[in-house]
Coordinates of N, CA and C in Angstrom, one line a residue:
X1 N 154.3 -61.5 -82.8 CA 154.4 -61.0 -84.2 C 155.4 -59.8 -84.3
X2 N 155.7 -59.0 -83.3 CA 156.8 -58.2 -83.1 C 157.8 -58.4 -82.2
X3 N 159.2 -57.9 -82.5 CA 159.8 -57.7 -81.5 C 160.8 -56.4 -80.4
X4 N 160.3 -56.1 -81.0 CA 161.0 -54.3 -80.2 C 159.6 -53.4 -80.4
X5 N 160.2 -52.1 -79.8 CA 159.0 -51.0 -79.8 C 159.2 -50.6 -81.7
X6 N 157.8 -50.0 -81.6 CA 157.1 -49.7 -82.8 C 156.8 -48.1 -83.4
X7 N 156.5 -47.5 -82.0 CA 156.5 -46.1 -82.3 C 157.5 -45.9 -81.3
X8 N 157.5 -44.1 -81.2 CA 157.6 -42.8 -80.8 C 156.7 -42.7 -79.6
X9 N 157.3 -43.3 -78.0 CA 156.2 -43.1 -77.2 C 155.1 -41.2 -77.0
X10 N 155.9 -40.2 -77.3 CA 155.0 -39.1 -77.5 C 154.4 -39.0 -78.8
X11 N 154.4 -40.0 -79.5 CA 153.4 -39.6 -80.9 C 152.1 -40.9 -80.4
X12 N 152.7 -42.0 -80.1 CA 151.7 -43.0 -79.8 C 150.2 -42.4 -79.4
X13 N 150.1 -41.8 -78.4 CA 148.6 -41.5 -78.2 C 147.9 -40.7 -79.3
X14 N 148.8 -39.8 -80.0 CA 148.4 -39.2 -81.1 C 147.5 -39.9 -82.3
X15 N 148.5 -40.8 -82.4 CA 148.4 -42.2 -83.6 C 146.7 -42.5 -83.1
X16 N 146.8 -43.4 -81.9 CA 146.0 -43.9 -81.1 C 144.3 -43.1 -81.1
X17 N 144.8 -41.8 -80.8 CA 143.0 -41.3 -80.6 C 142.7 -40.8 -82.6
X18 N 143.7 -41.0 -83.4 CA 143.2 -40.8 -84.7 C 143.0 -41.8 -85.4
X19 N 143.4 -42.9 -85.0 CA 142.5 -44.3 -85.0 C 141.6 -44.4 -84.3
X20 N 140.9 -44.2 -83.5 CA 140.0 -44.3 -83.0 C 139.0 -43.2 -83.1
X21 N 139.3 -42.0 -83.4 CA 138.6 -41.1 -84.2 C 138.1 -41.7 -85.9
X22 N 138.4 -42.8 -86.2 CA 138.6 -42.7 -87.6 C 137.9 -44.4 -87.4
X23 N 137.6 -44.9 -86.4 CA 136.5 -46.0 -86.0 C 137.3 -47.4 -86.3
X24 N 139.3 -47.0 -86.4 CA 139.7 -48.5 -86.6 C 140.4 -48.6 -85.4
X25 N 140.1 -50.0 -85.1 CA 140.9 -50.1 -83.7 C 142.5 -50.2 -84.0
X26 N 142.9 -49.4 -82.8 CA 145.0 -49.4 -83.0 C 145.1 -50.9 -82.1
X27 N 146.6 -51.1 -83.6 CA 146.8 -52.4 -83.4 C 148.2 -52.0 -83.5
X28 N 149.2 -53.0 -83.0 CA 150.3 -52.3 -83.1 C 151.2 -52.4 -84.7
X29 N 150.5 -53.5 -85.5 CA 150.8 -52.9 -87.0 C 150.0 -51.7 -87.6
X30 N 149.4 -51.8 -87.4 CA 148.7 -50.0 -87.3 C 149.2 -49.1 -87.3
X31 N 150.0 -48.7 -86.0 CA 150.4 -48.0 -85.4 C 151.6 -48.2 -85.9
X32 N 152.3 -49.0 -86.2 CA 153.7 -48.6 -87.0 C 153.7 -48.3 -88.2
X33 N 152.4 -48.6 -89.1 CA 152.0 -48.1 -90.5 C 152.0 -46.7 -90.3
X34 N 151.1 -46.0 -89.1 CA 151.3 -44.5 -89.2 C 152.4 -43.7 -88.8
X35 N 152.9 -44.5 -88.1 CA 154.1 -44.5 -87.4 C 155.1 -44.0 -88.4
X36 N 155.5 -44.8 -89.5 CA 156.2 -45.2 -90.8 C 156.4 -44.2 -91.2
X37 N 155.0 -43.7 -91.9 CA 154.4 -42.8 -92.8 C 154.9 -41.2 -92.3
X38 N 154.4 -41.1 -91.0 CA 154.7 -40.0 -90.3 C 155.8 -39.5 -90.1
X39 N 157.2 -40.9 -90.0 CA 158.4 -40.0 -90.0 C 158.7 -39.7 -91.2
X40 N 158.4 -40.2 -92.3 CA 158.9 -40.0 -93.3 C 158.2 -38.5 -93.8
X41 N 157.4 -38.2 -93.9 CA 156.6 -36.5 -93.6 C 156.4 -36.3 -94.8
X42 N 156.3 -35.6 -95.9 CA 155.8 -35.4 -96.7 C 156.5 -36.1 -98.2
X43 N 157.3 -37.3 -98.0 CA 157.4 -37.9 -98.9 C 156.8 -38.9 -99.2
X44 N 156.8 -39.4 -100.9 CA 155.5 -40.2 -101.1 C 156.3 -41.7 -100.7
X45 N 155.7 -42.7 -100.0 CA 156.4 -44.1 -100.2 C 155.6 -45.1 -100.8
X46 N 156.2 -46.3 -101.9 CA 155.3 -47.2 -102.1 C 155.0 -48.1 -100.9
X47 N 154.2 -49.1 -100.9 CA 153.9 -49.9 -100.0 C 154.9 -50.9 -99.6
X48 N 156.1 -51.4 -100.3 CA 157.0 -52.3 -100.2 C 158.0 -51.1 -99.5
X49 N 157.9 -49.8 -99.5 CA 158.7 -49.4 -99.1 C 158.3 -49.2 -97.5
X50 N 157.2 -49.2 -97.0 CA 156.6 -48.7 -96.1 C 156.9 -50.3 -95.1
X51 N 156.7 -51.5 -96.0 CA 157.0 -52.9 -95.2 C 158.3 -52.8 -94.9
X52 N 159.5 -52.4 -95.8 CA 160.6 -52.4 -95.5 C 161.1 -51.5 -94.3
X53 N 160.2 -50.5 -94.5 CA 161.1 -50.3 -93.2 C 160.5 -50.2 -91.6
X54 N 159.0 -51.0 -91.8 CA 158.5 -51.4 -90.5 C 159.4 -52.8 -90.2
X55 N 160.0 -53.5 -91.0 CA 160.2 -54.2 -90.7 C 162.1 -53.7 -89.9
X56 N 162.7 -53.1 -90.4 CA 163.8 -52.3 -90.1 C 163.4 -52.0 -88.6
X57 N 161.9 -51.4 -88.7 CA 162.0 -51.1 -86.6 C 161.3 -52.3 -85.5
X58 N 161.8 -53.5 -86.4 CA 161.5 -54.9 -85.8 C 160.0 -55.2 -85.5
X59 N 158.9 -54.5 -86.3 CA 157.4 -55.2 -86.8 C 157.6 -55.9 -88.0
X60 N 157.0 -57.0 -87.6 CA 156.9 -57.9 -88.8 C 155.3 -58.4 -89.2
X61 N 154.8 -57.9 -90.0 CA 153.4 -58.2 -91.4 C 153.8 -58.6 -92.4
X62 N 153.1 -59.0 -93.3 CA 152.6 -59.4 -94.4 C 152.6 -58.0 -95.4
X63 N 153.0 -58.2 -96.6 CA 153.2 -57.0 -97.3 C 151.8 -56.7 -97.6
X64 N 151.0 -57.9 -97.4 CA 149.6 -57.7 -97.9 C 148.8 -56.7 -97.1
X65 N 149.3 -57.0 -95.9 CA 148.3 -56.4 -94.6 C 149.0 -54.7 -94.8
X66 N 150.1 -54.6 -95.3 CA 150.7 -53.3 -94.8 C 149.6 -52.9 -96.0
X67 N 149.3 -53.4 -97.3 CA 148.7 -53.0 -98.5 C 147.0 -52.9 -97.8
X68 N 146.6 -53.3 -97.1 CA 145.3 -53.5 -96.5 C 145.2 -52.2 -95.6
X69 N 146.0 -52.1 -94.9 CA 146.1 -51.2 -93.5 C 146.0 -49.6 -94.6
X70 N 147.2 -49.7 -95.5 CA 147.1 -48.4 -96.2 C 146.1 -48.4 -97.0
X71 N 145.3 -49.3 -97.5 CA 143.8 -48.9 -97.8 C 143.0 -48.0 -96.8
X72 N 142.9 -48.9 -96.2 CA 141.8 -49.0 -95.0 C 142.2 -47.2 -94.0
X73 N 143.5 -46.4 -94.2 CA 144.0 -45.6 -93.5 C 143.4 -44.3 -94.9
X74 N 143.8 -44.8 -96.3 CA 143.3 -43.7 -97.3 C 141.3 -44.0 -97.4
X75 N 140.9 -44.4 -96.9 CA 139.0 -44.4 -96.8 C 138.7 -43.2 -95.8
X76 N 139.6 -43.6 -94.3 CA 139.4 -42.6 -93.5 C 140.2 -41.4 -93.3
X77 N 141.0 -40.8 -94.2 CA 142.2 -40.1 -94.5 C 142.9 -40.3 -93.7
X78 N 143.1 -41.0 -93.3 CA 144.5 -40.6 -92.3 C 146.0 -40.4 -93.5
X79 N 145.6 -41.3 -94.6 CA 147.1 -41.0 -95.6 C 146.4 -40.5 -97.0
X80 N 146.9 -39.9 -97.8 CA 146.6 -39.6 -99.2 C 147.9 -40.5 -99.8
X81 N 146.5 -41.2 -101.3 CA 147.4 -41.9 -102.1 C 147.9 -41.0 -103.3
X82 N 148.2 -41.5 -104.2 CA 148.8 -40.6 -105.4 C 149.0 -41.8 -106.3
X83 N 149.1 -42.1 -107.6 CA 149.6 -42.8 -108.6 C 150.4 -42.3 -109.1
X84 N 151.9 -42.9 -109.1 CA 153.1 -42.5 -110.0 C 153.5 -43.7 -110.8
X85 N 154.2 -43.0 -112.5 CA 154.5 -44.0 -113.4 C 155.5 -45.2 -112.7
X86 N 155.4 -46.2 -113.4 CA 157.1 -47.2 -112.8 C 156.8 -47.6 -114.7
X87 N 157.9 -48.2 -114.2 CA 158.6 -49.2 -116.2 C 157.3 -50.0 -115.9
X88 N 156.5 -50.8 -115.0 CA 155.3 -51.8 -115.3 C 154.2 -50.9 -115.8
X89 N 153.9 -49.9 -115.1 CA 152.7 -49.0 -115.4 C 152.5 -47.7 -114.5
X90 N 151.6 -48.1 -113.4 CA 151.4 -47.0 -112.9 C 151.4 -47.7 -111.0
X91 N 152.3 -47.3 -110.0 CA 151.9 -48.0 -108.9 C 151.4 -46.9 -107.5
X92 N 151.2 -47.1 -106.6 CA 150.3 -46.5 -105.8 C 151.4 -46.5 -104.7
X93 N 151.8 -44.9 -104.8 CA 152.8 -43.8 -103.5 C 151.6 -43.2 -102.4
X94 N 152.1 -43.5 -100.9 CA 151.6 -43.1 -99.6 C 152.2 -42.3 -98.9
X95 N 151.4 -41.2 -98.4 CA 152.0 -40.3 -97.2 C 151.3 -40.0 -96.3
X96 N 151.4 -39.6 -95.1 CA 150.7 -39.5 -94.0 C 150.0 -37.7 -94.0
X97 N 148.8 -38.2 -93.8 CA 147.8 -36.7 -93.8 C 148.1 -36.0 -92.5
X98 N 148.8 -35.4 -92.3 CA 149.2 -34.9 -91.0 C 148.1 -33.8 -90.4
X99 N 147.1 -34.1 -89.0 CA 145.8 -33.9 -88.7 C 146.5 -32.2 -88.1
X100 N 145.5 -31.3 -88.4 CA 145.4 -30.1 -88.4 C 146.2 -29.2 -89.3
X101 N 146.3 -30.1 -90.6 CA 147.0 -29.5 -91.9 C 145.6 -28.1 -92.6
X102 N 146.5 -27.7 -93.0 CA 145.6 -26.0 -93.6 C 144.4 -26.9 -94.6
X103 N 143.0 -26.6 -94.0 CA 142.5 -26.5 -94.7 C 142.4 -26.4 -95.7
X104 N 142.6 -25.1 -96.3 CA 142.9 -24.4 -97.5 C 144.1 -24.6 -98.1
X105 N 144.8 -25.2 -98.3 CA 146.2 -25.9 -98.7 C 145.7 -26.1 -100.5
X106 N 146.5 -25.9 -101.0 CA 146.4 -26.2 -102.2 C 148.0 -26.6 -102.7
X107 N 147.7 -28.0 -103.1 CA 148.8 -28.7 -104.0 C 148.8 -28.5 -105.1
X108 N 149.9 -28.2 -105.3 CA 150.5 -28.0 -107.2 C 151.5 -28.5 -107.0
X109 N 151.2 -30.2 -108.3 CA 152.0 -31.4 -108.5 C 152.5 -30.9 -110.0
X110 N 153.7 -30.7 -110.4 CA 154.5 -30.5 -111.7 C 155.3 -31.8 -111.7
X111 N 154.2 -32.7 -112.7 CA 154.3 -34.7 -113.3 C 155.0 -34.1 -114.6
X112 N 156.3 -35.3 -114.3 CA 157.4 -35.6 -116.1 C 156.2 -36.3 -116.3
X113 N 155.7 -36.1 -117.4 CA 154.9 -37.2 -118.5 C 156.1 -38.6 -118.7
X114 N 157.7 -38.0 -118.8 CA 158.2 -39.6 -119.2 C 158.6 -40.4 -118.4
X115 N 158.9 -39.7 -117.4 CA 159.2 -40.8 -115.8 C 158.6 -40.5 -114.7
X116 N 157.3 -40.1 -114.6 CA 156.7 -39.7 -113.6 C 157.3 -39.0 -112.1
X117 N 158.4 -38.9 -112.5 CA 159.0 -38.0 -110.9 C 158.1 -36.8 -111.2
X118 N 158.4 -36.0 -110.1 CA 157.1 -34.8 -109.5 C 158.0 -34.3 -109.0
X119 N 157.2 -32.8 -108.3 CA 157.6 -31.5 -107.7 C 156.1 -31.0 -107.0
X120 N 156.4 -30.6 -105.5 CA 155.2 -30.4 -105.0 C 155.6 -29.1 -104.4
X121 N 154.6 -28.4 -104.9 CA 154.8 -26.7 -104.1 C 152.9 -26.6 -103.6
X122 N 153.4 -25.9 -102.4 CA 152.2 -25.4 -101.5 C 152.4 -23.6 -101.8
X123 N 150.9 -23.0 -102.5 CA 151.1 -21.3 -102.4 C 149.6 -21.1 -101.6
X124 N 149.3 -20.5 -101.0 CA 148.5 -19.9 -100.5 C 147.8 -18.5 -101.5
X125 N 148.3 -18.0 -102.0 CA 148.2 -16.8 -102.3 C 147.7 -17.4 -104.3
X126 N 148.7 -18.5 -104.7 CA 148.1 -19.2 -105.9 C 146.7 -19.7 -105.5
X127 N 146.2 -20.6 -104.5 CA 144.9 -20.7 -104.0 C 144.3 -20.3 -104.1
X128 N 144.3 -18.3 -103.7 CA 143.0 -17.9 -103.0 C 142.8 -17.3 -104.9
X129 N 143.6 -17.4 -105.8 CA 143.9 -16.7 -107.2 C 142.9 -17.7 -107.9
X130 N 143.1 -18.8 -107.8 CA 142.7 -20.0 -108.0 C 140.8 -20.1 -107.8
X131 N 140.8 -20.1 -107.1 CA 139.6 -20.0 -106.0 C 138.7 -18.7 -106.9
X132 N 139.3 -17.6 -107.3 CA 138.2 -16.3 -107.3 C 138.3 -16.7 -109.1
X133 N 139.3 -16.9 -109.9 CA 139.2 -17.3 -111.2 C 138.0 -18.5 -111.5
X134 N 138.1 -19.5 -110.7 CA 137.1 -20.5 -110.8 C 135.3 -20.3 -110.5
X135 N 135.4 -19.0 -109.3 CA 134.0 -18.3 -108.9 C 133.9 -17.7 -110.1
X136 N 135.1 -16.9 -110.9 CA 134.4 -15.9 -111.7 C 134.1 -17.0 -113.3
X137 N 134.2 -17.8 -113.2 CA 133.8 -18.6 -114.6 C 133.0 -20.1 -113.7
X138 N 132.2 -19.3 -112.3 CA 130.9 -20.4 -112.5 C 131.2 -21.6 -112.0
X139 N 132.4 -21.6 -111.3 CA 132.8 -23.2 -110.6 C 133.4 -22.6 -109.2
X140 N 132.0 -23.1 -108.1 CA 132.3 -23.1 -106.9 C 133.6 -23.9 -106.0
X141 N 134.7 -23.2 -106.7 CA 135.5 -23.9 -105.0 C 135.7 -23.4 -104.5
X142 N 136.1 -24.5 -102.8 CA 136.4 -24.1 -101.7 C 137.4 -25.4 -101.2
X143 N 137.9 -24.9 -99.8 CA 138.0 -26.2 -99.6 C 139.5 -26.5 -99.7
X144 N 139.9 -27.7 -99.6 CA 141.4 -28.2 -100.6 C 141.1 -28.7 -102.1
X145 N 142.3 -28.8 -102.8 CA 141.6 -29.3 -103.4 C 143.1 -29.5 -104.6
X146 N 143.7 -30.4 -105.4 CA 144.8 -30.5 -106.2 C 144.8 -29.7 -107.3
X147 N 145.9 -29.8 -108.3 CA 146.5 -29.1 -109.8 C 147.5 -29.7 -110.0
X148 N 147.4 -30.6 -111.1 CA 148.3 -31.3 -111.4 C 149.0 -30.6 -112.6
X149 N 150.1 -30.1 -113.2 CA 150.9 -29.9 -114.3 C 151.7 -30.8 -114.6
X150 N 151.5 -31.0 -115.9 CA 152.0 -32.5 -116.9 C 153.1 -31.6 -118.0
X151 N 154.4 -32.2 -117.5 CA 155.1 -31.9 -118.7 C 156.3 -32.7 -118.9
X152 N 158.0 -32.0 -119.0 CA 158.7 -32.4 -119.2 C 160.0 -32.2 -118.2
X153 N 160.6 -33.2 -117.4 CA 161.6 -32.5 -116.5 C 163.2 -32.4 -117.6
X154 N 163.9 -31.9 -116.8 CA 165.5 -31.2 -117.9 C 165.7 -33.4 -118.2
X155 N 165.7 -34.2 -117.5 CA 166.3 -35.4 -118.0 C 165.8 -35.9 -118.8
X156 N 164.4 -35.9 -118.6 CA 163.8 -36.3 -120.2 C 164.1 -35.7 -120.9
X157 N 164.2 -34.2 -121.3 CA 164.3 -33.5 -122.3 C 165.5 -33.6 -123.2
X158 N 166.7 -34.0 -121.9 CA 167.7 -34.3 -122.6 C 168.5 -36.0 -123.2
X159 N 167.3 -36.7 -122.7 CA 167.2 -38.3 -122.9 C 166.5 -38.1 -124.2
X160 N 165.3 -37.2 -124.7 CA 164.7 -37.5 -126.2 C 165.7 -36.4 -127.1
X161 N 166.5 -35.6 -126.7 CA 168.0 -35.3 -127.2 C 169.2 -36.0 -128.0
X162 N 168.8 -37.3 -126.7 CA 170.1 -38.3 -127.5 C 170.4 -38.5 -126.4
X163 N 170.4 -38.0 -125.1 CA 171.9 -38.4 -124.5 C 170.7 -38.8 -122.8
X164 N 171.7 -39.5 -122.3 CA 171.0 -40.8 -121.2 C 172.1 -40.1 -120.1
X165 N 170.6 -40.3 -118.8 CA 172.1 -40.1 -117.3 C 171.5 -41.0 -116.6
X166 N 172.8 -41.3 -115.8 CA 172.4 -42.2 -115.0 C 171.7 -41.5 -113.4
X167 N 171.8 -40.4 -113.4 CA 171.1 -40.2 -112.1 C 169.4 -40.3 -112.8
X168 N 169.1 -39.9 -114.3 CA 167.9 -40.0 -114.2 C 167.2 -41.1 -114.4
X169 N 168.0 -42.2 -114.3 CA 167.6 -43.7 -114.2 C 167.1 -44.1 -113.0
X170 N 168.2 -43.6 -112.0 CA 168.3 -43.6 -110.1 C 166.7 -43.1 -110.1
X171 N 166.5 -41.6 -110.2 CA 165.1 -41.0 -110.0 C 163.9 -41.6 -110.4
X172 N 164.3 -42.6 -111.4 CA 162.9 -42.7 -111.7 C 162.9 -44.7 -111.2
X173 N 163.8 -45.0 -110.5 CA 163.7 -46.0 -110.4 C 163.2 -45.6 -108.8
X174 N 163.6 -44.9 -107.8 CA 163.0 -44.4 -106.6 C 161.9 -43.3 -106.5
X175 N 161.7 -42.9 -107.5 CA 160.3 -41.9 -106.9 C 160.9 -40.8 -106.7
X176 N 162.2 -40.3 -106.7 CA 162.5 -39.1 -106.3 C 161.8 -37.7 -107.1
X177 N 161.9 -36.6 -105.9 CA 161.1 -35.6 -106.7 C 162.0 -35.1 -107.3
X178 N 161.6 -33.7 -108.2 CA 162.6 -33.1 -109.6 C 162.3 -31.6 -108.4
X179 N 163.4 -30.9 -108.9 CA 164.1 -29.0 -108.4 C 163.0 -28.7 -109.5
X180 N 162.5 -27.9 -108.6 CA 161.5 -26.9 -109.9 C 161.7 -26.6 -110.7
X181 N 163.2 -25.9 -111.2 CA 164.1 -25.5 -111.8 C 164.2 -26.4 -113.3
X182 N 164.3 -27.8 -112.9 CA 164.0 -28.7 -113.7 C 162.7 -29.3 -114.1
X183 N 162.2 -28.7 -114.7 CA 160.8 -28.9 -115.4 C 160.4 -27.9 -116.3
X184 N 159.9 -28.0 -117.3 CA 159.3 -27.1 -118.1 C 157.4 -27.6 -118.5
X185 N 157.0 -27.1 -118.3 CA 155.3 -27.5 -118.5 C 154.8 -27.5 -120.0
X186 N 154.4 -28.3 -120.5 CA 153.7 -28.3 -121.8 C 152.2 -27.4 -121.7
X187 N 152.3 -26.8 -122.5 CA 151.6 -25.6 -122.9 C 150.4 -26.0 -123.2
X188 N 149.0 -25.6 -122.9 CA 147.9 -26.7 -122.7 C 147.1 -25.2 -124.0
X189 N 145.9 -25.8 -124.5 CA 145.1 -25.2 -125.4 C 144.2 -23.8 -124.8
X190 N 144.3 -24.4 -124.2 CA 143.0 -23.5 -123.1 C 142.9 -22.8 -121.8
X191 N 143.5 -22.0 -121.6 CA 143.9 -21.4 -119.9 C 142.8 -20.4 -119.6
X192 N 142.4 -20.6 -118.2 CA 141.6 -20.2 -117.3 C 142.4 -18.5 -117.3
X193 N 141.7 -17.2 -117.8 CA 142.1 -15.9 -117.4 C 141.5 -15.8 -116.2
X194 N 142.5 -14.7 -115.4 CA 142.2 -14.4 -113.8 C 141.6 -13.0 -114.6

Protein backbone atom coordinates (compact mmCIF):
# COMPACT_ATOMS: atom_id res chain seq x y z
CA UNK A 1 0.00 0.00 0.00
CA UNK A 2 3.05 2.24 0.27
CA UNK A 3 6.01 2.91 -1.26
CA UNK A 4 8.85 5.00 0.29
CA UNK A 5 9.19 6.17 3.94
CA UNK A 6 6.33 8.04 5.61
CA UNK A 7 7.62 9.89 8.47
CA UNK A 8 10.52 11.82 10.09
CA UNK A 9 12.55 8.84 11.69
CA UNK A 10 13.02 11.19 15.08
CA UNK A 11 9.34 12.15 15.25
CA UNK A 12 8.16 8.47 14.48
CA UNK A 13 8.25 7.22 18.12
CA UNK A 14 6.73 10.48 19.11
CA UNK A 15 3.72 9.91 16.68
CA UNK A 16 3.79 6.19 17.85
CA UNK A 17 3.54 6.45 21.84
CA UNK A 18 0.58 9.23 21.15
CA UNK A 19 -1.22 6.76 19.33
CA UNK A 20 -0.96 4.54 21.57
CA UNK A 21 -1.57 6.74 24.44
CA UNK A 22 -4.71 7.67 22.72
CA UNK A 23 -5.70 3.58 22.41
CA UNK A 24 -5.41 3.66 18.38
CA UNK A 25 -2.98 1.37 17.05
CA UNK A 26 -0.12 3.20 14.66
CA UNK A 27 -0.44 2.12 11.33
CA UNK A 28 1.64 3.53 8.84
CA UNK A 29 -1.34 5.58 7.23
CA UNK A 30 -1.72 6.88 10.65
CA UNK A 31 1.36 7.85 11.03
CA UNK A 32 1.71 9.80 7.94
CA UNK A 33 -1.82 11.49 8.69
CA UNK A 34 0.09 12.86 11.86
CA UNK A 35 2.93 13.03 10.19
CA UNK A 36 1.15 15.41 7.48
CA UNK A 37 -0.49 17.44 9.94
CA UNK A 38 2.62 18.04 12.00
CA UNK A 39 4.72 19.48 9.35
CA UNK A 40 2.41 21.63 8.27
CA UNK A 41 2.25 23.22 12.19
CA UNK A 42 -0.27 25.41 12.84
CA UNK A 43 -1.99 25.77 9.61
CA UNK A 44 -5.49 24.70 8.99
CA UNK A 45 -5.61 21.84 6.08
CA UNK A 46 -8.77 20.39 4.43
CA UNK A 47 -8.78 16.73 4.16
CA UNK A 48 -8.14 16.46 0.28
CA UNK A 49 -5.37 18.58 1.16
CA UNK A 50 -3.91 16.36 3.80
CA UNK A 51 -4.42 13.17 0.98
CA UNK A 52 -2.66 15.21 -1.45
CA UNK A 53 0.18 15.51 0.05
CA UNK A 54 0.50 11.99 1.83
CA UNK A 55 0.28 10.92 -1.26
CA UNK A 56 3.26 13.47 -2.57
CA UNK A 57 5.47 11.44 0.32
CA UNK A 58 4.48 8.15 -1.60
CA UNK A 59 1.49 6.75 0.96
CA UNK A 60 -1.33 5.86 -0.82
CA UNK A 61 -5.24 5.76 0.97
CA UNK A 62 -8.35 6.34 0.18
CA UNK A 63 -9.51 9.98 0.72
CA UNK A 64 -12.10 8.25 2.78
CA UNK A 65 -9.81 6.64 5.21
CA UNK A 66 -7.61 9.92 5.46
CA UNK A 67 -11.42 11.44 6.35
CA UNK A 68 -11.88 8.48 8.89
CA UNK A 69 -8.31 8.65 10.40
CA UNK A 70 -8.89 12.58 10.91
CA UNK A 71 -12.04 11.72 12.66
CA UNK A 72 -10.96 9.20 14.71
CA UNK A 73 -7.45 11.54 15.64
CA UNK A 74 -10.13 14.78 16.55
CA UNK A 75 -12.22 12.18 19.33
CA UNK A 76 -8.82 11.63 20.88
CA UNK A 77 -7.33 15.09 20.29
CA UNK A 78 -4.57 14.50 18.68
CA UNK A 79 -5.93 17.22 15.83
CA UNK A 80 -8.53 20.12 16.33
CA UNK A 81 -11.06 20.64 13.67
CA UNK A 82 -12.47 23.98 12.77
CA UNK A 83 -15.34 24.81 10.08
CA UNK A 84 -14.40 27.34 7.42
CA UNK A 85 -16.88 28.84 4.70
CA UNK A 86 -16.17 27.49 0.82
CA UNK A 87 -18.72 28.80 -2.27
CA UNK A 88 -20.64 25.09 -1.34
CA UNK A 89 -21.15 25.90 2.34
CA UNK A 90 -19.13 25.26 5.12
CA UNK A 91 -16.08 22.39 4.96
CA UNK A 92 -14.02 20.88 7.85
CA UNK A 93 -10.00 22.38 8.18
CA UNK A 94 -7.30 20.12 10.32
CA UNK A 95 -4.30 20.78 12.38
CA UNK A 96 -2.30 18.84 14.51
CA UNK A 97 -2.63 19.37 18.44
CA UNK A 98 0.92 19.56 19.19
CA UNK A 99 1.28 17.43 22.80
CA UNK A 100 2.55 19.66 25.67
CA UNK A 101 0.85 22.91 24.15
CA UNK A 102 0.02 25.66 27.02
CA UNK A 103 -2.68 24.65 28.78
CA UNK A 104 -3.84 27.87 29.17
CA UNK A 105 -3.59 28.98 25.64
CA UNK A 106 -6.28 30.96 24.52
CA UNK A 107 -7.25 31.36 20.74
CA UNK A 108 -8.64 34.41 19.30
CA UNK A 109 -10.05 33.60 15.69
CA UNK A 110 -10.87 37.08 13.75
CA UNK A 111 -13.72 35.08 10.87
CA UNK A 112 -14.56 37.49 7.44
CA UNK A 113 -18.28 36.77 7.72
CA UNK A 114 -17.89 36.94 3.63
CA UNK A 115 -15.19 34.50 2.81
CA UNK A 116 -14.36 32.90 5.80
CA UNK A 117 -10.50 33.44 5.80
CA UNK A 118 -9.30 33.98 9.58
CA UNK A 119 -6.51 35.41 11.68
CA UNK A 120 -5.32 33.51 14.79
CA UNK A 121 -3.55 35.30 17.59
CA UNK A 122 -2.42 33.57 20.87
CA UNK A 123 -2.31 36.40 24.17
CA UNK A 124 -1.71 35.08 27.38
CA UNK A 125 -2.24 38.22 29.17
CA UNK A 126 -5.89 38.66 26.99
CA UNK A 127 -6.62 35.14 28.71
CA UNK A 128 -5.89 35.66 32.21
CA UNK A 129 -8.24 39.31 31.47
CA UNK A 130 -10.67 36.99 29.97
CA UNK A 131 -10.76 34.51 32.69
CA UNK A 132 -11.17 37.15 35.84
CA UNK A 133 -14.02 39.26 33.59
CA UNK A 134 -15.92 35.90 33.19
CA UNK A 135 -15.32 34.98 37.29
CA UNK A 136 -16.50 38.43 37.96
CA UNK A 137 -19.95 38.08 36.00
CA UNK A 138 -20.47 34.39 37.46
CA UNK A 139 -18.93 32.10 34.61
CA UNK A 140 -16.27 29.80 35.85
CA UNK A 141 -13.45 29.46 33.38
CA UNK A 142 -10.47 27.78 33.32
CA UNK A 143 -8.68 25.82 31.19
CA UNK A 144 -8.33 26.48 27.21
CA UNK A 145 -10.81 27.52 25.80
CA UNK A 146 -11.75 29.68 22.03
CA UNK A 147 -13.16 33.48 20.97
CA UNK A 148 -14.23 33.71 17.87
CA UNK A 149 -14.64 37.51 16.24
CA UNK A 150 -16.96 37.79 13.23
CA UNK A 151 -16.57 40.58 10.99
CA UNK A 152 -15.20 42.07 7.82
CA UNK A 153 -11.60 41.56 6.26
CA UNK A 154 -10.24 45.01 3.95
CA UNK A 155 -11.31 42.59 0.65
CA UNK A 156 -14.67 42.21 1.43
CA UNK A 157 -14.99 45.57 2.39
CA UNK A 158 -13.76 46.68 -0.67
CA UNK A 159 -15.62 43.85 -2.89
CA UNK A 160 -19.27 45.31 -1.26
CA UNK A 161 -17.54 48.81 -2.56
CA UNK A 162 -17.71 47.85 -6.12
CA UNK A 163 -14.41 46.73 -6.75
CA UNK A 164 -13.16 42.77 -6.94
CA UNK A 165 -9.31 41.45 -6.51
CA UNK A 166 -8.09 38.77 -7.63
CA UNK A 167 -5.81 37.85 -4.72
CA UNK A 168 -9.07 37.85 -2.68
CA UNK A 169 -10.51 35.18 -4.91
CA UNK A 170 -6.91 33.16 -4.46
CA UNK A 171 -7.63 33.46 -0.41
CA UNK A 172 -10.66 32.37 -0.32
CA UNK A 173 -10.38 29.71 -2.68
CA UNK A 174 -7.25 28.25 -0.40
CA UNK A 175 -8.06 29.03 3.18
CA UNK A 176 -5.45 31.47 3.51
CA UNK A 177 -5.30 33.51 6.75
CA UNK A 178 -5.91 37.58 6.59
CA UNK A 179 -2.83 40.27 8.40
CA UNK A 180 -4.63 41.52 11.37
CA UNK A 181 -4.20 44.67 9.96
CA UNK A 182 -6.86 43.60 7.53
CA UNK A 183 -9.92 43.12 9.39
CA UNK A 184 -12.19 45.31 11.10
CA UNK A 185 -14.78 43.52 13.66
CA UNK A 186 -18.43 44.23 13.69
CA UNK A 187 -19.51 45.82 16.70
CA UNK A 188 -21.64 43.37 18.69
CA UNK A 189 -24.69 44.79 21.20
CA UNK A 190 -23.41 43.76 24.30
CA UNK A 191 -19.75 43.63 25.63
CA UNK A 192 -18.56 41.92 28.66
CA UNK A 193 -16.82 45.14 31.06
CA UNK A 194 -13.47 44.11 32.76
Amino acid sequence: MTDGPQTNDTQRPVFMSQLRAARIRPSVVRLCVLQTLADAGSEWQRGEEVFRRMLLRGTSASLTTVYRILKEFEHSGLVEREWARSRGGALAVFRYAAPGADADALSVRMRCNGCGTFTEVQDRELHEALVRVAQSKGLPLAGTFDVQIHGSCSSCEHRSAGESSSEHQSSREHGRMLPLAGFRARPRAQRLAA
